[in-house]
Every structure is written in structure tokens, then in C-alpha cells.
Coordinates of C-alpha atoms and ligand atoms in Angstrom, one line a residue:
Chain A
X630 CA 115.3 0.0 41.1
X631 CA 115.7 2.2 38.1
X632 CA 114.8 -0.5 35.7
X633 CA 112.0 -1.7 37.9
X634 CA 110.4 1.8 38.3
X635 CA 110.7 2.2 34.5
X636 CA 109.1 -1.0 33.6
X637 CA 106.2 -0.4 36.1
X638 CA 106.0 3.0 34.6
X639 CA 105.6 1.7 31.1
X640 CA 102.9 -0.9 32.2
X641 CA 100.9 1.9 34.1
X642 CA 101.4 4.1 31.1
X643 CA 100.1 1.7 28.7
X644 CA 96.9 1.4 30.6
X645 CA 96.6 5.3 30.8
X646 CA 97.2 5.1 26.9
X647 CA 94.0 3.2 26.4
X648 CA 92.0 6.1 28.1
X649 CA 94.1 8.6 26.6
X650 CA 93.7 7.6 22.9
X651 CA 90.0 7.2 23.6
X652 CA 90.0 10.9 24.6
X653 CA 92.0 11.9 21.5
X654 CA 89.7 10.1 19.3
X655 CA 86.6 11.6 20.4
X656 CA 88.2 14.9 20.7
X657 CA 89.1 14.8 17.1
X658 CA 85.7 14.0 16.0
X659 CA 83.4 15.9 18.3
X660 CA 85.9 18.6 19.7
X661 CA 85.3 18.1 23.2
X662 CA 86.9 16.1 26.2
X663 CA 84.7 13.2 26.9
X664 CA 84.5 12.8 30.6
X665 CA 81.7 10.1 30.3
X666 CA 84.5 7.7 29.7
X667 CA 85.0 7.8 33.5
X668 CA 81.6 6.5 34.2
X669 CA 82.0 3.9 31.2
X670 CA 85.2 2.6 32.9
X671 CA 83.6 2.2 36.3
X672 CA 80.7 0.3 34.9
X673 CA 82.9 -1.9 32.7
X674 CA 85.2 -2.8 35.6
X675 CA 82.2 -4.1 37.6
X676 CA 80.8 -5.7 34.4
X677 CA 84.4 -7.4 34.1
X678 CA 84.1 -8.4 37.7
X679 CA 80.7 -9.9 37.1
X680 CA 81.8 -11.9 34.4
X681 CA 84.9 -13.1 36.3
X682 CA 82.5 -14.4 39.0
X683 CA 80.2 -16.3 36.6
X684 CA 83.1 -17.7 34.4
X685 CA 85.6 -18.5 37.1
X686 CA 84.2 -22.1 37.6
X687 CA 84.3 -22.8 34.0
X688 CA 87.3 -21.2 32.7
X689 CA 90.8 -20.4 34.1
X690 CA 93.9 -18.3 33.7
X691 CA 94.4 -16.9 30.4
X692 CA 90.9 -17.9 28.9
X693 CA 89.2 -16.4 31.8
X694 CA 91.3 -13.3 31.7
X695 CA 90.4 -13.0 28.0
X696 CA 86.8 -13.5 28.5
X697 CA 86.5 -10.9 31.1
X698 CA 88.3 -8.3 28.9
X699 CA 85.9 -9.2 26.2
X700 CA 83.0 -8.7 28.5
X701 CA 84.2 -5.4 29.6
X702 CA 85.1 -4.2 26.1
X703 CA 81.7 -5.2 24.9
X704 CA 79.9 -3.5 27.7
X705 CA 82.0 -0.4 27.3
X706 CA 81.1 -0.3 23.7
X707 CA 77.5 -0.7 24.4
X708 CA 77.3 1.9 27.0
X709 CA 79.4 4.4 25.1
X710 CA 76.8 3.9 22.2
X711 CA 73.9 4.4 24.8
X712 CA 75.7 7.8 25.9
X713 CA 75.9 9.0 22.4
X714 CA 72.2 8.3 22.0
X715 CA 71.1 10.0 25.2
X716 CA 73.6 12.7 25.7
X717 CA 75.2 13.8 22.4
X718 CA 73.0 13.1 19.6
X719 CA 70.3 15.8 20.2
X720 CA 73.3 18.3 20.5
X721 CA 74.7 17.1 17.1
X722 CA 71.2 17.7 15.6
X723 CA 71.0 21.2 17.0
X724 CA 74.8 21.9 16.3
X725 CA 75.5 22.9 19.8
X726 CA 78.7 24.4 21.2
X727 CA 81.4 22.0 22.5
X728 CA 80.8 23.1 26.1
X729 CA 77.5 21.5 26.0
X730 CA 78.8 18.4 24.9
X731 CA 81.3 18.7 27.9
X732 CA 78.6 19.3 30.5
X733 CA 76.5 16.6 29.1
X734 CA 79.6 14.1 29.1
X735 CA 80.4 14.9 32.5
X736 CA 76.7 14.5 33.8
X737 CA 76.6 11.1 32.1
X738 CA 79.9 10.1 33.8
X739 CA 78.5 11.1 37.2
X740 CA 75.3 9.4 36.6
X741 CA 76.9 6.0 35.7
X742 CA 79.2 6.3 38.7
X743 CA 76.3 6.9 41.0
X744 CA 74.4 4.1 39.4
X745 CA 77.2 1.8 40.5
X746 CA 77.6 3.3 43.9
X747 CA 73.9 2.7 44.6
X748 CA 74.1 -1.0 43.6
X749 CA 77.7 -2.0 44.5
X750 CA 79.2 0.4 47.0
X751 CA 78.1 -1.5 50.2
X752 CA 80.5 -4.3 49.4
X753 CA 84.0 -4.6 48.6
X754 CA 84.9 -6.6 45.4
X755 CA 88.0 -7.6 43.9
X756 CA 89.3 -9.5 40.9
X757 CA 90.3 -13.0 41.3
X758 CA 93.9 -13.7 40.5
X759 CA 94.1 -14.9 37.0
X760 CA 97.6 -16.1 36.8
X761 CA 99.2 -18.9 38.8
X762 CA 102.8 -17.3 38.8
X763 CA 102.8 -13.7 40.0
X764 CA 106.2 -12.4 38.8
X765 CA 108.9 -13.6 36.3
X766 CA 112.6 -12.2 36.1
X767 CA 113.3 -9.7 33.3
X768 CA 116.2 -7.4 32.8
X769 CA 117.4 -8.6 36.1
X770 CA 114.2 -7.3 38.1
X771 CA 111.0 -9.2 38.9
X772 CA 108.2 -8.0 36.5
X773 CA 104.6 -8.9 37.6
X774 CA 102.6 -10.9 35.1
X775 CA 99.7 -8.7 35.4
X776 CA 101.9 -5.9 34.5
X777 CA 103.2 -7.6 31.4
X778 CA 99.9 -8.7 30.4
X779 CA 98.5 -5.2 30.8
X780 CA 101.4 -3.9 28.6
X781 CA 101.0 -6.5 25.9
X782 CA 97.3 -6.2 25.7
X783 CA 97.3 -2.4 25.7
X784 CA 99.6 -2.5 22.8
X785 CA 97.5 -5.0 21.1
X786 CA 94.4 -2.8 21.6
X787 CA 96.4 0.2 20.2
X788 CA 97.6 -1.5 17.4
X789 CA 93.9 -2.8 16.7
X790 CA 92.9 0.9 16.8
X791 CA 95.4 2.0 14.3
X792 CA 94.5 -0.9 12.1
X793 CA 90.8 0.2 12.3
X794 CA 91.6 3.8 11.7
X795 CA 94.0 3.5 8.7
X796 CA 93.0 0.2 7.0
X797 CA 89.3 0.2 7.2
X798 CA 86.7 2.0 5.4
X799 CA 84.9 2.9 8.6
X800 CA 88.3 4.2 10.1
X801 CA 88.8 6.3 6.9
X802 CA 85.3 7.7 7.5
X803 CA 86.0 8.6 11.1
X804 CA 89.1 10.3 10.1
X805 CA 87.6 12.3 7.5
X806 CA 84.8 13.2 10.0
X807 CA 87.7 14.5 12.1
X808 CA 88.1 17.2 9.6
X809 CA 84.7 17.9 8.9
X810 CA 81.7 16.0 10.1
X811 CA 79.3 17.6 7.5
X812 CA 81.2 17.1 4.3
X813 CA 81.5 13.6 5.0
X814 CA 77.8 13.1 4.3
X815 CA 78.5 14.3 0.9
X816 CA 80.7 11.2 0.4
X817 CA 77.7 9.1 1.4
X818 CA 78.7 8.6 5.1
X819 CA 76.2 8.6 7.9
X820 CA 77.7 10.8 10.6
X821 CA 75.4 9.2 13.2
X822 CA 77.0 5.9 12.3
X823 CA 80.6 7.3 12.4
X824 CA 80.3 9.1 15.7
X825 CA 78.6 6.1 17.4
X826 CA 81.4 3.9 16.0
X827 CA 84.1 6.3 17.4
X828 CA 82.4 6.3 20.8
X829 CA 82.2 2.5 20.8
X830 CA 85.7 2.0 20.0
X831 CA 86.6 4.6 22.8
X832 CA 84.1 2.7 25.2
X833 CA 85.7 -0.7 24.5
X834 CA 89.2 0.7 25.0
X835 CA 87.8 2.3 28.3
X836 CA 86.4 -1.3 29.2
X837 CA 89.7 -2.8 28.8
X838 CA 91.3 -0.1 31.0
X839 CA 88.5 -0.6 33.4
X840 CA 89.3 -4.1 34.0
X841 CA 93.2 -3.3 34.3
X842 CA 92.6 -0.6 36.9
X843 CA 90.1 -2.8 38.8
X844 CA 92.9 -5.5 38.8
X845 CA 95.5 -2.9 39.9
X846 CA 93.5 -1.3 42.7
X847 CA 90.3 -2.7 44.2
X848 CA 86.9 -2.1 42.8
X849 CA 85.3 1.0 43.8
X850 CA 82.8 3.3 42.3
X851 CA 84.9 6.3 41.7
X852 CA 87.5 4.0 39.8
X853 CA 86.5 5.8 36.7
X854 CA 87.9 9.1 38.0
X855 CA 91.2 7.6 37.0
X856 CA 89.9 9.0 33.5
X857 CA 91.7 12.2 34.5
X858 CA 94.9 10.3 33.9
X859 CA 94.0 9.8 30.5
X860 CA 92.9 13.2 30.0
X861 CA 96.2 14.6 31.5
X862 CA 98.1 12.2 29.1
X863 CA 96.3 13.4 26.1
X864 CA 96.7 17.0 27.0
X865 CA 100.4 16.3 27.5
X866 CA 100.5 14.5 24.3
X867 CA 98.8 17.4 22.4
X868 CA 94.9 17.1 22.4
X869 CA 93.5 15.1 19.5
X870 CA 96.8 13.5 18.7
X871 CA 96.6 9.8 18.9
X872 CA 100.4 9.2 19.0
X873 CA 101.0 12.0 21.3
X874 CA 98.4 10.5 23.6
X875 CA 100.4 7.3 23.8
X876 CA 103.7 8.9 24.5
X877 CA 102.0 11.3 27.0
X878 CA 100.5 8.3 28.9
X879 CA 103.7 6.4 29.0
X880 CA 105.4 9.5 30.2
X881 CA 102.9 10.0 32.8
X882 CA 103.0 6.5 33.9
X883 CA 106.8 6.6 34.4
X884 CA 106.6 10.0 36.1
X885 CA 104.0 8.8 38.4
X886 CA 105.8 5.7 39.5
X887 CA 109.1 7.7 40.0
X888 CA 107.3 10.4 42.1
X889 CA 105.6 7.9 44.2
X890 CA 109.0 6.2 45.1
X891 CA 110.5 9.6 45.8
X892 CA 107.7 11.5 47.5
X893 CA 105.0 9.0 48.3
X894 CA 101.7 8.2 46.8
X895 CA 100.1 11.1 48.5
X896 CA 102.3 13.9 47.1
X897 CA 102.9 12.1 43.6
X898 CA 99.9 13.5 42.1
X899 CA 100.8 17.2 43.0
X900 CA 104.1 16.8 41.6
X901 CA 102.7 15.2 38.4
X902 CA 100.3 18.1 38.0
X903 CA 103.2 20.7 38.4
X904 CA 105.3 19.1 35.8
X905 CA 102.2 18.9 33.4
X906 CA 101.6 22.6 34.0
X907 CA 105.2 23.5 33.6
X908 CA 105.3 21.4 30.4
X909 CA 102.2 23.2 29.1
X910 CA 103.8 26.5 29.8
X911 CA 106.7 25.7 27.6
X912 CA 104.7 23.6 25.0
X913 CA 100.9 24.5 25.1
X914 CA 100.5 22.3 22.4
X915 CA 101.7 19.4 24.0
X916 CA 104.1 16.5 22.7
X917 CA 102.4 16.2 19.2
X918 CA 103.0 20.0 18.8
X919 CA 106.7 19.3 19.0
X920 CA 106.4 16.7 16.3
X921 CA 104.5 18.8 14.2
X922 CA 106.9 21.7 14.4
X923 CA 109.9 19.4 13.7
X924 CA 108.2 18.3 10.5
X925 CA 107.6 21.8 9.3
Chain B
X1046 CA 67.3 13.4 -14.4
X1047 CA 66.2 15.8 -11.6
X1048 CA 62.9 17.7 -11.4
X1049 CA 62.6 20.4 -8.6
X1050 CA 59.2 21.7 -7.8
X1051 CA 58.3 24.8 -6.1
X1052 CA 61.0 24.7 -3.4
X1053 CA 61.0 26.9 -0.5
X1054 CA 63.8 27.1 1.9
X1055 CA 64.5 29.3 4.8
X1056 CA 67.2 29.7 7.6
X1057 CA 65.2 31.2 10.6
X1058 CA 63.7 34.1 9.3
X1059 CA 65.9 34.5 6.1
X1060 CA 64.0 33.3 3.2
X1061 CA 66.8 31.8 0.9
X1062 CA 64.6 30.1 -1.8
X1063 CA 60.9 31.3 -2.7
X1064 CA 59.4 28.6 -5.0
X1065 CA 62.3 27.4 -7.1
X1066 CA 61.4 25.1 -10.1
X1067 CA 63.7 23.5 -12.4
X1068 CA 64.3 20.6 -14.6
X1069 CA 67.7 19.0 -15.3
X1070 CA 67.8 16.7 -18.3
X1071 CA 69.7 13.4 -18.4
X1072 CA 73.2 13.8 -19.9
X1073 CA 73.3 17.6 -19.9
X1074 CA 75.0 20.4 -18.3
X1075 CA 72.6 22.8 -16.4
X1076 CA 74.1 25.8 -15.1
X1077 CA 72.7 27.9 -12.4
X1078 CA 74.3 31.4 -12.1
X1079 CA 73.4 34.3 -9.9
X1080 CA 75.2 36.8 -7.6
X1081 CA 76.4 36.2 -4.2
X1082 CA 73.6 35.4 -1.7
X1083 CA 71.1 34.5 -4.6
X1084 CA 70.5 31.1 -3.1
X1085 CA 72.6 28.8 -5.3
X1086 CA 74.2 27.0 -2.6
X1087 CA 71.1 26.6 -0.7
X1088 CA 69.7 24.9 -3.8
X1089 CA 72.4 22.6 -4.1
X1090 CA 72.4 21.7 -0.3
X1091 CA 68.6 21.2 -0.4
X1092 CA 69.1 18.7 -3.2
X1093 CA 71.9 16.9 -1.2
X1094 CA 69.4 16.9 1.9
X1095 CA 72.1 19.1 4.0
X1096 CA 69.2 21.7 4.3
X1097 CA 65.8 20.6 4.5
X1098 CA 63.1 22.6 2.5
X1099 CA 59.8 23.9 4.0
X1100 CA 58.0 23.1 0.9
X1101 CA 58.4 21.6 -2.5
X1102 CA 59.7 18.3 -3.9
X1103 CA 62.8 17.0 -5.5
X1104 CA 62.4 14.3 -7.8
X1105 CA 65.2 11.8 -9.2
X1106 CA 63.9 10.7 -12.6
X1107 CA 66.5 8.4 -13.8
X1108 CA 64.3 5.6 -15.0
X1109 CA 62.6 5.6 -18.3
X1110 CA 59.0 6.7 -18.8
X1111 CA 57.0 9.4 -16.8
X1112 CA 56.1 7.5 -13.7
X1113 CA 59.5 6.3 -12.6
X1114 CA 60.2 9.7 -10.9
X1115 CA 61.1 9.0 -7.1
X1116 CA 61.3 11.6 -4.4
X1117 CA 65.0 12.1 -3.2
X1118 CA 65.3 11.0 0.4
X1119 CA 66.3 13.7 3.0
X1120 CA 69.2 12.1 4.6
X1121 CA 72.3 13.2 2.7
X1122 CA 74.2 9.9 2.7
X1123 CA 71.1 8.3 1.2
X1124 CA 71.1 10.9 -1.7
X1125 CA 74.6 9.9 -2.4
X1126 CA 73.6 6.3 -2.6
X1127 CA 71.1 7.2 -5.3
X1128 CA 73.9 8.9 -7.3
X1129 CA 73.3 12.5 -6.7
X1130 CA 76.7 13.8 -5.5
X1131 CA 77.7 17.3 -4.5
X1132 CA 81.3 18.8 -4.8
X1133 CA 80.9 21.6 -2.3
X1134 CA 81.7 25.2 -2.4
X1135 CA 85.3 25.9 -1.4
X1136 CA 86.4 22.3 -2.2
X1137 CA 86.3 21.2 1.4
X1138 CA 88.9 18.6 0.9
X1139 CA 90.3 16.7 4.0
X1140 CA 93.4 18.5 4.5
X1141 CA 95.2 16.0 6.9
X1142 CA 94.2 13.0 4.8
X1143 CA 96.4 12.0 1.8
X1144 CA 95.2 12.7 -1.7
X1145 CA 94.6 9.0 -2.1
X1146 CA 92.7 8.8 1.2
X1147 CA 90.4 11.8 0.0
X1148 CA 89.8 9.9 -3.2
X1149 CA 89.0 6.8 -1.2
X1150 CA 86.6 8.7 0.9
X1151 CA 84.8 9.7 -2.2
X1152 CA 84.4 5.9 -2.9
X1153 CA 82.7 5.1 0.5
X1154 CA 79.3 4.0 -1.2
X1155 CA 80.9 1.9 -3.8
X1156 CA 81.4 -1.7 -2.4
X1157 CA 83.3 -3.3 -5.1
X1158 CA 87.0 -3.2 -4.7
X1159 CA 87.8 -3.8 -8.2
X1160 CA 85.6 -0.9 -9.3
X1161 CA 87.2 1.5 -6.9
X1162 CA 90.6 0.5 -8.0
X1163 CA 89.6 1.1 -11.6
X1164 CA 88.1 4.6 -11.0
X1165 CA 91.0 5.5 -8.8
X1166 CA 93.4 4.7 -11.8
X1167 CA 91.1 6.6 -14.1
X1168 CA 91.4 9.6 -11.9
X1169 CA 95.3 9.4 -11.7
X1170 CA 95.2 9.1 -15.5
X1171 CA 93.1 12.2 -16.0
X1172 CA 95.3 14.2 -13.5
X1173 CA 98.7 12.8 -13.2
X1174 CA 99.5 15.5 -10.5
X1175 CA 97.1 13.8 -8.3
X1176 CA 99.0 10.4 -8.7
X1177 CA 102.3 12.1 -8.1
X1178 CA 101.1 13.6 -4.9
X1179 CA 98.9 10.5 -3.9
X1180 CA 100.7 10.1 -0.7
X1181 CA 101.0 13.8 0.3
X1182 CA 98.4 15.5 2.6
X1183 CA 95.5 17.3 0.6
X1184 CA 96.2 20.5 2.4
X1185 CA 99.4 20.9 0.7
X1186 CA 97.9 21.1 -2.7
X1187 CA 97.4 24.4 -4.5
X1188 CA 93.8 25.8 -4.9
X1189 CA 93.5 24.3 -8.5
X1190 CA 94.8 21.0 -7.4
X1191 CA 92.4 20.9 -4.6
X1192 CA 89.6 21.5 -6.8
X1193 CA 90.5 18.8 -9.2
X1194 CA 90.8 16.6 -6.0
X1195 CA 87.4 17.6 -4.9
X1196 CA 85.9 16.8 -8.3
X1197 CA 87.6 13.5 -8.6
X1198 CA 86.5 12.8 -5.1
X1199 CA 83.0 13.3 -6.2
X1200 CA 83.4 11.1 -9.3
X1201 CA 84.7 8.3 -7.2
X1202 CA 81.3 7.7 -6.0
X1203 CA 80.2 7.0 -9.5
X1204 CA 77.5 9.6 -9.6
X1205 CA 74.7 10.0 -12.1
X1206 CA 74.5 13.7 -11.2
X1207 CA 77.3 15.7 -10.2
X1208 CA 76.4 18.9 -8.4
X1209 CA 79.3 21.3 -8.7
X1210 CA 79.2 24.5 -6.4
X1211 CA 81.5 27.3 -7.7
X1212 CA 84.3 25.1 -8.9
X1213 CA 86.2 28.2 -10.5
X1214 CA 86.0 30.2 -7.3
X1215 CA 89.5 31.9 -6.3
X1216 CA 91.3 30.1 -9.3
X1217 CA 93.7 31.7 -11.9
X1218 CA 92.2 32.0 -15.3
X1219 CA 94.4 29.5 -16.9
X1220 CA 93.2 26.9 -14.2
X1221 CA 89.5 28.0 -14.4
X1222 CA 89.6 26.9 -18.1
X1223 CA 90.9 23.5 -17.0
X1224 CA 87.9 23.2 -14.7
X1225 CA 85.3 24.0 -17.3
X1226 CA 87.1 21.6 -19.5
X1227 CA 87.0 19.0 -17.0
X1228 CA 83.1 19.8 -16.5
X1229 CA 82.5 19.2 -20.1
X1230 CA 84.4 16.0 -20.2
X1231 CA 82.5 14.8 -17.3
X1232 CA 79.2 15.4 -19.2
X1233 CA 80.6 13.8 -22.3
X1234 CA 81.2 10.7 -20.2
X1235 CA 77.5 10.6 -19.6
X1236 CA 77.2 12.1 -16.1
X1237 CA 74.7 14.9 -15.7
X1238 CA 76.1 18.0 -14.4
X1239 CA 74.5 20.8 -12.4
X1240 CA 77.0 23.8 -12.4
X1241 CA 76.7 26.5 -9.9
X1242 CA 78.7 29.5 -10.9
X1243 CA 79.2 33.1 -10.4
X1244 CA 81.5 33.1 -13.4
X1245 CA 78.5 33.4 -15.6
X1246 CA 80.4 33.8 -19.0
X1247 CA 82.0 30.4 -19.1
X1248 CA 79.3 28.8 -17.2
X1249 CA 76.6 29.9 -19.9
X1250 CA 79.1 29.0 -22.7
X1251 CA 79.2 25.5 -21.8
X1252 CA 75.6 25.0 -20.5
X1253 CA 73.1 22.9 -22.4
X1254 CA 70.4 24.9 -20.4
X1255 CA 70.7 27.5 -17.7
X1256 CA 68.9 29.3 -15.1
X1257 CA 69.5 32.7 -13.6
X1258 CA 68.8 32.8 -9.8
X1259 CA 68.0 36.1 -8.3
X1260 CA 67.1 36.7 -4.6
X1261 CA 65.8 33.1 -4.3
X1262 CA 63.7 33.0 -7.3
X1263 CA 64.4 31.9 -10.9
X1264 CA 64.5 35.2 -12.8
X1265 CA 65.4 33.7 -16.3
X1266 CA 66.0 30.5 -18.0
X1267 CA 66.9 29.4 -21.4
X1268 CA 69.6 27.6 -23.4
X1269 CA 73.1 28.6 -22.3
X1270 CA 73.9 30.3 -25.7
X1271 CA 70.7 32.2 -25.7
X1272 CA 71.1 33.5 -22.1
X1273 CA 74.7 34.6 -23.2
X1274 CA 73.1 37.1 -25.7
X1275 CA 70.3 38.1 -23.4
X1276 CA 70.9 41.8 -22.7
X1277 CA 69.3 41.6 -19.2
X1278 CA 71.9 38.9 -18.5
X1279 CA 74.8 40.7 -20.0
X1280 CA 73.9 43.8 -18.0
X1281 CA 73.7 42.1 -14.7
X1282 CA 76.2 39.1 -14.9
X1283 CA 78.6 39.4 -17.8
X1284 CA 80.0 42.8 -17.1
X1285 CA 81.5 44.8 -19.7
X1286 CA 84.8 42.8 -20.4
X1287 CA 83.4 39.9 -22.5
X1288 CA 85.7 37.7 -24.5
X1289 CA 84.5 34.0 -25.1
Ligands
ADP2205 N1 73.5 28.8 7.4 C1 72.9 29.8 7.0 N2 72.3 30.5 8.0 C2 71.5 31.6 7.7 N3 71.4 32.2 6.6 C3 71.9 31.6 5.5 C4 73.0 30.5 5.6 N4 73.3 30.0 4.4 C5 72.9 31.0 3.7 N5 72.1 31.8 4.2 C6 71.5 33.0 3.6 O1 70.7 32.6 2.4 C7 70.8 33.3 1.5 C8 71.5 32.5 0.2 O2 72.5 32.2 0.6 P1 73.4 31.2 -0.4 O3 72.5 29.9 -0.8 O4 74.7 30.6 0.2 O5 73.9 31.8 -1.7 P2 75.0 31.7 -2.9 O6 75.4 30.4 -3.0 O7 73.9 32.1 -4.2 O8 75.7 32.9 -2.7 C9 71.9 34.4 1.7 O9 71.0 35.6 2.0 C10 72.5 34.0 2.9 O10 72.8 35.0 3.9
MG2206 MG1 77.3 29.8 -2.6

């Protein structure tokens, strides 16, 4: 039971991590919490579903799964770029305060969610089963194949993110822009391009997590509100820290699974929030704050 | 190399530049001196495209012959691509990136890995301390080291014109000397330098030509040595203690 819970928690946490690092990335560049990500996740979960409908005759199992994820990631990136164009670019031109970005991004999130509500809420949809075997034994417990897939692919996506940020020119540009989005222009970088790229990366991660969430639960327009989990995880991790966000997300996943098994799904979020608040009282700067202090 | 014609710039109702015209000859050091708030940074930022002018034109004249002048674009990143690179006031290194990453950020517009590597080696050769600290975060460097890093980051872009905004600001005298030596060396390598300074003494001493900016206007101009001896300049900018 213990091992089972921990494994489930890690798998859930790895999905939250995808959302949380997207938050951390955008928080670093634009200095606000990008709640439009929720809307992006809703749309991509449906986009992935549509792709699975179209492709399920032609592909199966792993290939189908990969195609669905790719479709969701691409649509997430495209929608995030559109959100940047519509909701953020003008604010950047006028050098607005972060609170305007925040409002603008929440508005976009609600807009996207409601567009899906209009077009899709009258029916229930759920993803097809991608894998023939549903569970395999591991560490003496049965682990769901989808859980393992979610975990493995989340890790792969996070590694890809780290690769982009630390091994590519664009990644270096994005990291430099985190410190000073104006000064990077003097290095010949185009901030519009860097900000859009960062949002597209975050949107693609959101797309992957949208599919995972859609598979875990059923599809419903409010699915994107799971974005709050990513936000909580990134706050736990220390806002803006990518590594902190991952650790925060895994902790959150494990906490949730344990609370669900102790007090039930209804009360679990309450306890999770209590733990988070208590933690932030002790460590206002989150987990990454601890790491930074230890280094110093 | 650069020609500026009748430049007017304002921030809302603050008029920062009122009809500034100046000329920067290829391969020279042109110093621009003036007190705090005279409009020196505004001038460089307008050249770089960070600030947009209301009126006036900025030409890059790097071709040979009179009709090769081209207007500088107004997007900062495109100005850099044309070889006009600014090292901003207060250095503005990226504190959480390593020294090496800061330099690589400077090389963003250079799409040739071999050349980037060569330039990097040259910077490390010029300033071995940067090599020693290559993996350290730039924020941990001293002020003088950060200034060197900022200049080298600018050089990594392979500039034709380097715009330096108060590189000696806040540095100890012995380090200031090193900064000015560097500026001279950059010019000797064939890079045109526009040097903005409040440290008028040394800025004039190394300048081939210089402008004095006052309240957004060019008050005086002339060869660096000549301005150094000008009584009005002496009074206003060189103070009493004057040892070259
Ligand atoms: N971002 C800004 N907003 C409003 N006024 C500014 C801004 N930057 C500079 N100024 C004003 O423009 C004038 C010139 O400033 P600046 O170019 O920074 O001078 P300097 O670099 O010579 O010290 C000053 O009066 C300053 O107050
Ligand atoms: Mg200034």
C-alpha cells in the first residue's frame, strides 16, 4: 500500500511537474503566474481527443499514443503563441505591471475554457485505451501502464526542456531574458521571439499534461483548472525555480495520493492546502529557497 | 562610421535631446562627456533603438563613398546585427548566468561556431580572470571584473562600432586605468568606439574627437586634446585636481 501510494504519487506528481515548470518558466521571463495555461490545457486535452478519434483506425497503441501527444503538444504551442499575441504583447510594449498580465492571462484561460464549454460540454468524451495490458508488477505491486507512461514521458519532456534551456542558443536567450528582457536586445536578441518561444514551450508541456489529465479523469471543460496544481507545486518549489517546481510537483502528487487514501478525495485538497500554507509560513521562498540557502 | 542628424528625443514631457548632430569617424574613439542627466545614455539608447527619436536620423556609413550611408533600423536586435553594439551603463551582466554563458549570450548574432570559439579564446586571453571564473556566476564577480565581462560580451558580437556607456562608473582608479587601456586597445584593433563618460579627463585624453553634451545639446566639440585644454571645459568638467 505504501509503495503503491508512493508510485502513484510520483506518477501524478510528474504530470503536475509539466504544468509547474511551465509556470516557473513564464514566471521567470515575464514575472507573473500564467493562468491562461489552464485554458490551453483544456483545449489541448480535447485536441488530443480529436486526434485520437481520427487516428485510432489507422494507428494503434504506442504509435497512436505518441501521435496524440504530439498533436496536443503542437496545439498547445500554437494556442500559447496566440495568447501571447492577443493578451501579452501589447502589455509588453507599454511596459505594464505584472498584475495586468495576470488579469489578462486569467481572462484568456476563462475564454478558452468557455469556448470548449460551448462546443463540447453537451457530450461526455473519454480517451480510448491506448495499451492492451493495463498493469504490470513492479516492486511487488501492480503499476498501471498509463502511470508508467505518464511518468516516463514527463521525465522525457522535462529533460527536453532542460536540454533546450541549457544547450541551445534560444535557451540561453530565454535564460538571459529572465534576468533582463531589455538588455538582451543589446545582444541582438528579439524579445518577442524569446517570449513567444518560452510560451510555446510552456504550451507544449501544458498540451502533454492536458492529455495525461484527460486520460486520468474524463474530458470536461474545467479540466484545465488542474492548472492550480501546477501553480501550487511551483509555489512549493519556490516561484521561478525549474528544479524546485519539479520537486514541489512530486511532493504534491505524493501528498495528494496519501491524503486521498486517508481522508478521501473530498477532503484531500483541503489538507493539501493546509500543508502548503504551513510550509510557506516556515519557508516563504519555497523548496528552492532552501537549496539556495544551503549553497550560500 | 556613424552620422547623426538633428536628433530629438523626449520621455513624455521631458525633452532629453534637442537637435543633436554628430559624426563618428571609422576607427576612431569619439568621447561624449557631460554631467549627469545631460542626455548621454539617451543618445546611445537612441542609436541602439531602445529609445525612439521624435525627429532626426541615424546613419551607418560603413561603406566607402558618400552614397553608401544607410539608416539604422529601429529594432534594437537589428541594430546589433548591423554591427552597432552597446555596452550599457551599469554593466548589466546577467548575474545568474555563468561568465561563459554571458559571453556566449553576446555571441548570439554570430552564426559560426568556429568564430565564436575563436572570439571566446581571445577574450579569455585578454582577461585570464574571466577564464578562471568561466563557470562562476557573473553576479559573484567584482565591479571591475563585471565591467570587463560586459565589454567582452559586447565584443563577442563582432561589432564595427562599440558604444560604451560610462564604463568607469563606480570603479577604483587603478581599475579605471585598465578600462581605458582596454578602450584604446579595442580602437587599435579597428573597432570604432563611442565612449560616454563623466570621467572627462581620461575620456578626453584618449579621444580622437569629442563632444560635450549639455542639457540635451552639443555645447562644444573638437579634438580630444584640444578640449582638454579648453578653459570652459576645464571649469565645468575637469575640476581642480587635474593630473593626466
Ligand atoms: N526612462 C526615462 N523616463 C523619463 N525620463 C528619463 C528617462 N531616462 C532619462 N530621462 C531623463 O532624460 C534626461 C537625460 O537622461 P540620460 O540620458 O540618462 O542622461 P545621462 O546619461 O547623460 O546622465 C534626464 O533629464 C533624465 O531625467
Ligand atoms: Mg547615463
